[in-house]
C-alpha cells in the first residue's frame, strides 16, 4: 500500500476493518478495473465510500455501490464537470440537495458500472428526481433506468445502488 497521506491511509484502514469485522478477518480484498474493491475469496459484492470523518460499506449478493459526500463541499464550483444543462433543467433540479445528490449519484453509478472510462457528462445522465422517495433515476449507454436511493444523515448524503 502506497498512499500519500496519513488521512488516506486511515480511511483505507477504516473501511477494511469494517469489512473484516463483518465478513471475517481472513477476507481477501482486491480491485476491479475502475479501482473499486472486490471480494476475492467469497461470493458477493461490496461497495465502499469514505471521507475524512466517515466510511460507508455495503455488502450484497448482487452488484452494489455506495457513495457518501458531506454537504459542506462546494458542489457549485465543479458543477460544469459533472452536470449537463439538461440535468440542471430537470423538474426537481431546483431542490437544494440536487447538486450534491447529482455528484453522489454519478459517483455511485460510476462505481456500479465497473467501466473505467465512463464519463460523468457523456455517459451518466440523470433523467428524473423523486424527492418524496429520495430517488434519482439514471440512464447510461449500457443500462436504462437505474434507481439510485439517497439517504441523508445529518450533513452527509449517501447514494446507494443495490
mmCIF file of C-alpha atoms in Angstrom:
data_model
loop_
_atom_site.group_PDB
_atom_site.id
_atom_site.type_symbol
_atom_site.label_atom_id
_atom_site.label_comp_id
_atom_site.label_asym_id
_atom_site.label_seq_id
_atom_site.Cartn_x
_atom_site.Cartn_y
_atom_site.Cartn_z
ATOM 1 C CA UNK A 1 0.000 0.000 0.000
ATOM 2 C CA UNK A 2 1.458 3.317 -1.084
ATOM 3 C CA UNK A 3 -0.653 6.294 -0.058
ATOM 4 C CA UNK A 4 0.363 9.890 0.038
ATOM 5 C CA UNK A 5 -1.190 10.988 3.296
ATOM 6 C CA UNK A 6 -1.877 9.724 6.764
ATOM 7 C CA UNK A 7 -5.546 10.684 6.307
ATOM 8 C CA UNK A 8 -5.910 8.488 3.188
ATOM 9 C CA UNK A 9 -4.219 5.557 4.951
ATOM 10 C CA UNK A 10 -6.578 5.957 7.897
ATOM 11 C CA UNK A 11 -9.650 5.970 5.605
ATOM 12 C CA UNK A 12 -8.340 2.855 3.798
ATOM 13 C CA UNK A 13 -7.797 1.049 7.091
ATOM 14 C CA UNK A 14 -11.232 2.067 8.436
ATOM 15 C CA UNK A 15 -13.275 0.544 5.629
ATOM 16 C CA UNK A 16 -11.142 -2.596 5.541
ATOM 17 C CA UNK A 17 -11.627 -3.004 9.297
ATOM 18 C CA UNK A 18 -15.399 -2.784 8.810
ATOM 19 C CA UNK A 19 -15.331 -5.422 6.053
ATOM 20 C CA UNK A 20 -13.197 -7.797 8.089
ATOM 21 C CA UNK A 21 -15.256 -7.259 11.239
ATOM 22 C CA UNK A 22 -18.431 -8.295 9.439
ATOM 23 C CA UNK A 23 -17.129 -10.825 6.886
ATOM 24 C CA UNK A 24 -14.184 -12.333 8.768
ATOM 25 C CA UNK A 25 -10.556 -11.489 9.473
ATOM 26 C CA UNK A 26 -9.378 -13.651 6.573
ATOM 27 C CA UNK A 27 -11.467 -11.824 3.945
ATOM 28 C CA UNK A 28 -9.332 -11.057 0.906
ATOM 29 C CA UNK A 29 -9.984 -7.827 -0.982
ATOM 30 C CA UNK A 30 -8.847 -6.927 -4.498
ATOM 31 C CA UNK A 31 -9.773 -4.210 -7.011
ATOM 32 C CA UNK A 32 -11.608 -4.140 -10.340
ATOM 33 C CA UNK A 33 -10.841 -2.118 -13.498
ATOM 34 C CA UNK A 34 -12.161 1.154 -12.030
ATOM 35 C CA UNK A 35 -10.382 0.639 -8.716
ATOM 36 C CA UNK A 36 -13.474 -0.489 -6.816
ATOM 37 C CA UNK A 37 -12.901 -3.118 -4.141
ATOM 38 C CA UNK A 38 -13.980 -6.692 -4.811
ATOM 39 C CA UNK A 39 -14.121 -9.799 -2.643
ATOM 40 C CA UNK A 40 -11.609 -12.358 -3.865
ATOM 41 C CA UNK A 41 -12.346 -15.320 -1.644
ATOM 42 C CA UNK A 42 -16.135 -15.304 -1.378
ATOM 43 C CA UNK A 43 -19.331 -14.679 -3.278
ATOM 44 C CA UNK A 44 -20.959 -11.307 -3.015
ATOM 45 C CA UNK A 45 -20.095 -7.711 -3.657
ATOM 46 C CA UNK A 46 -19.001 -4.767 -1.562
ATOM 47 C CA UNK A 47 -19.471 -1.075 -2.082
ATOM 48 C CA UNK A 48 -17.203 1.374 -0.284
ATOM 49 C CA UNK A 49 -17.046 5.123 0.129
ATOM 50 C CA UNK A 50 -15.243 7.285 2.638
ATOM 51 C CA UNK A 51 -14.392 10.832 3.519
ATOM 52 C CA UNK A 52 -12.328 12.435 6.262
ATOM 53 C CA UNK A 53 -14.760 11.540 9.026
ATOM 54 C CA UNK A 54 -16.898 8.654 7.804
ATOM 55 C CA UNK A 55 -16.881 5.375 5.994
ATOM 56 C CA UNK A 56 -19.778 3.615 4.267
ATOM 57 C CA UNK A 57 -19.543 -0.068 3.428
ATOM 58 C CA UNK A 58 -22.267 -2.234 1.955
ATOM 59 C CA UNK A 59 -22.304 -5.942 1.218
ATOM 60 C CA UNK A 60 -24.752 -7.654 -1.117
ATOM 61 C CA UNK A 61 -25.195 -10.886 -3.014
ATOM 62 C CA UNK A 62 -25.804 -8.650 -6.062
ATOM 63 C CA UNK A 63 -23.667 -5.935 -7.586
ATOM 64 C CA UNK A 64 -23.879 -2.786 -5.448
ATOM 65 C CA UNK A 65 -22.335 0.641 -4.986
ATOM 66 C CA UNK A 66 -22.338 3.446 -2.439
ATOM 67 C CA UNK A 67 -21.040 6.990 -2.292
ATOM 68 C CA UNK A 68 -21.069 9.481 0.588
ATOM 69 C CA UNK A 69 -20.471 13.205 0.461
ATOM 70 C CA UNK A 70 -20.598 15.936 3.067
ATOM 71 C CA UNK A 71 -22.987 18.741 2.218
ATOM 72 C CA UNK A 72 -20.369 21.329 3.168
ATOM 73 C CA UNK A 73 -18.473 20.525 -0.052
ATOM 74 C CA UNK A 74 -18.769 23.276 -2.697
ATOM 75 C CA UNK A 75 -20.503 21.357 -5.497
ATOM 76 C CA UNK A 76 -21.417 24.565 -7.308
ATOM 77 C CA UNK A 77 -17.724 25.187 -8.079
ATOM 78 C CA UNK A 78 -17.422 21.924 -10.034
ATOM 79 C CA UNK A 79 -20.992 21.585 -11.379
ATOM 80 C CA UNK A 80 -19.912 22.055 -15.004
ATOM 81 C CA UNK A 81 -17.664 18.995 -14.703
ATOM 82 C CA UNK A 82 -20.492 16.614 -13.790
ATOM 83 C CA UNK A 83 -23.893 18.183 -14.570
ATOM 84 C CA UNK A 84 -25.300 18.819 -18.051
ATOM 85 C CA UNK A 85 -27.587 21.712 -18.946
ATOM 86 C CA UNK A 86 -30.427 19.208 -19.416
ATOM 87 C CA UNK A 87 -29.901 17.888 -15.874
ATOM 88 C CA UNK A 88 -29.948 21.405 -14.441
ATOM 89 C CA UNK A 89 -33.346 21.931 -16.104
ATOM 90 C CA UNK A 90 -34.971 18.733 -14.779
ATOM 91 C CA UNK A 91 -38.108 19.004 -12.711
ATOM 92 C CA UNK A 92 -36.652 18.757 -9.204
ATOM 93 C CA UNK A 93 -33.226 20.184 -10.038
ATOM 94 C CA UNK A 94 -34.104 23.312 -8.056
ATOM 95 C CA UNK A 95 -34.061 21.229 -4.851
ATOM 96 C CA UNK A 96 -31.243 22.406 -2.550
ATOM 97 C CA UNK A 97 -29.799 18.873 -2.367
ATOM 98 C CA UNK A 98 -29.671 18.406 -6.136
ATOM 99 C CA UNK A 99 -26.040 19.458 -6.777
ATOM 100 C CA UNK A 100 -24.745 17.133 -4.042
ATOM 101 C CA UNK A 101 -27.197 14.381 -4.997
ATOM 102 C CA UNK A 102 -26.194 14.565 -8.666
ATOM 103 C CA UNK A 103 -22.490 14.215 -7.813
ATOM 104 C CA UNK A 104 -23.073 11.456 -5.280
ATOM 105 C CA UNK A 105 -25.387 9.594 -7.678
ATOM 106 C CA UNK A 106 -22.946 9.771 -10.561
ATOM 107 C CA UNK A 107 -20.106 8.556 -8.339
ATOM 108 C CA UNK A 108 -22.217 5.568 -7.258
ATOM 109 C CA UNK A 109 -23.223 4.774 -10.865
ATOM 110 C CA UNK A 110 -19.585 5.014 -11.980
ATOM 111 C CA UNK A 111 -18.552 2.536 -9.275
ATOM 112 C CA UNK A 112 -21.515 0.288 -10.068
ATOM 113 C CA UNK A 113 -20.733 0.267 -13.799
ATOM 114 C CA UNK A 114 -17.239 -1.165 -13.499
ATOM 115 C CA UNK A 115 -16.333 0.843 -16.626
ATOM 116 C CA UNK A 116 -13.036 2.714 -16.201
ATOM 117 C CA UNK A 117 -13.691 5.223 -18.987
ATOM 118 C CA UNK A 118 -17.293 6.150 -18.185
ATOM 119 C CA UNK A 119 -17.752 9.913 -18.180
ATOM 120 C CA UNK A 120 -19.977 11.837 -15.801
ATOM 121 C CA UNK A 121 -21.142 14.191 -18.570
ATOM 122 C CA UNK A 122 -21.019 11.850 -21.560
ATOM 123 C CA UNK A 123 -22.279 8.540 -20.149
ATOM 124 C CA UNK A 124 -24.174 9.023 -16.891
ATOM 125 C CA UNK A 125 -27.398 11.015 -17.284
ATOM 126 C CA UNK A 126 -29.808 11.863 -14.505
ATOM 127 C CA UNK A 127 -33.265 11.607 -16.049
ATOM 128 C CA UNK A 128 -35.585 12.124 -13.101
ATOM 129 C CA UNK A 129 -35.879 13.255 -9.494
ATOM 130 C CA UNK A 130 -38.292 11.798 -6.946
ATOM 131 C CA UNK A 131 -37.601 13.837 -3.815
ATOM 132 C CA UNK A 132 -40.550 12.357 -1.925
ATOM 133 C CA UNK A 133 -38.916 8.929 -2.079
ATOM 134 C CA UNK A 134 -35.340 10.288 -2.294
ATOM 135 C CA UNK A 135 -34.556 8.587 -5.609
ATOM 136 C CA UNK A 136 -32.737 9.842 -8.685
ATOM 137 C CA UNK A 137 -33.242 7.980 -11.969
ATOM 138 C CA UNK A 138 -30.234 7.482 -14.224
ATOM 139 C CA UNK A 139 -29.656 6.325 -17.793
ATOM 140 C CA UNK A 140 -26.352 5.117 -19.205
ATOM 141 C CA UNK A 141 -25.393 3.723 -22.631
ATOM 142 C CA UNK A 142 -25.229 0.253 -21.070
ATOM 143 C CA UNK A 143 -28.282 0.365 -18.768
ATOM 144 C CA UNK A 144 -31.529 2.348 -18.607
ATOM 145 C CA UNK A 145 -33.496 3.191 -15.505
ATOM 146 C CA UNK A 146 -31.014 2.807 -12.694
ATOM 147 C CA UNK A 147 -32.725 3.901 -9.480
ATOM 148 C CA UNK A 148 -30.306 5.445 -7.023
ATOM 149 C CA UNK A 149 -31.570 5.757 -3.451
ATOM 150 C CA UNK A 150 -30.498 8.784 -1.487
ATOM 151 C CA UNK A 151 -30.222 8.927 2.280
ATOM 152 C CA UNK A 152 -29.470 11.935 4.400
ATOM 153 C CA UNK A 153 -27.631 11.539 7.714
ATOM 154 C CA UNK A 154 -27.163 14.954 9.271
ATOM 155 C CA UNK A 155 -24.825 16.781 6.892
ATOM 156 C CA UNK A 156 -23.879 13.640 4.956
ATOM 157 C CA UNK A 157 -25.622 12.466 1.807
ATOM 158 C CA UNK A 158 -25.386 8.845 0.715
ATOM 159 C CA UNK A 159 -26.251 7.386 -2.709
ATOM 160 C CA UNK A 160 -26.924 3.626 -2.820
ATOM 161 C CA UNK A 161 -27.431 1.186 -5.675
ATOM 162 C CA UNK A 162 -28.318 -2.412 -4.898
#
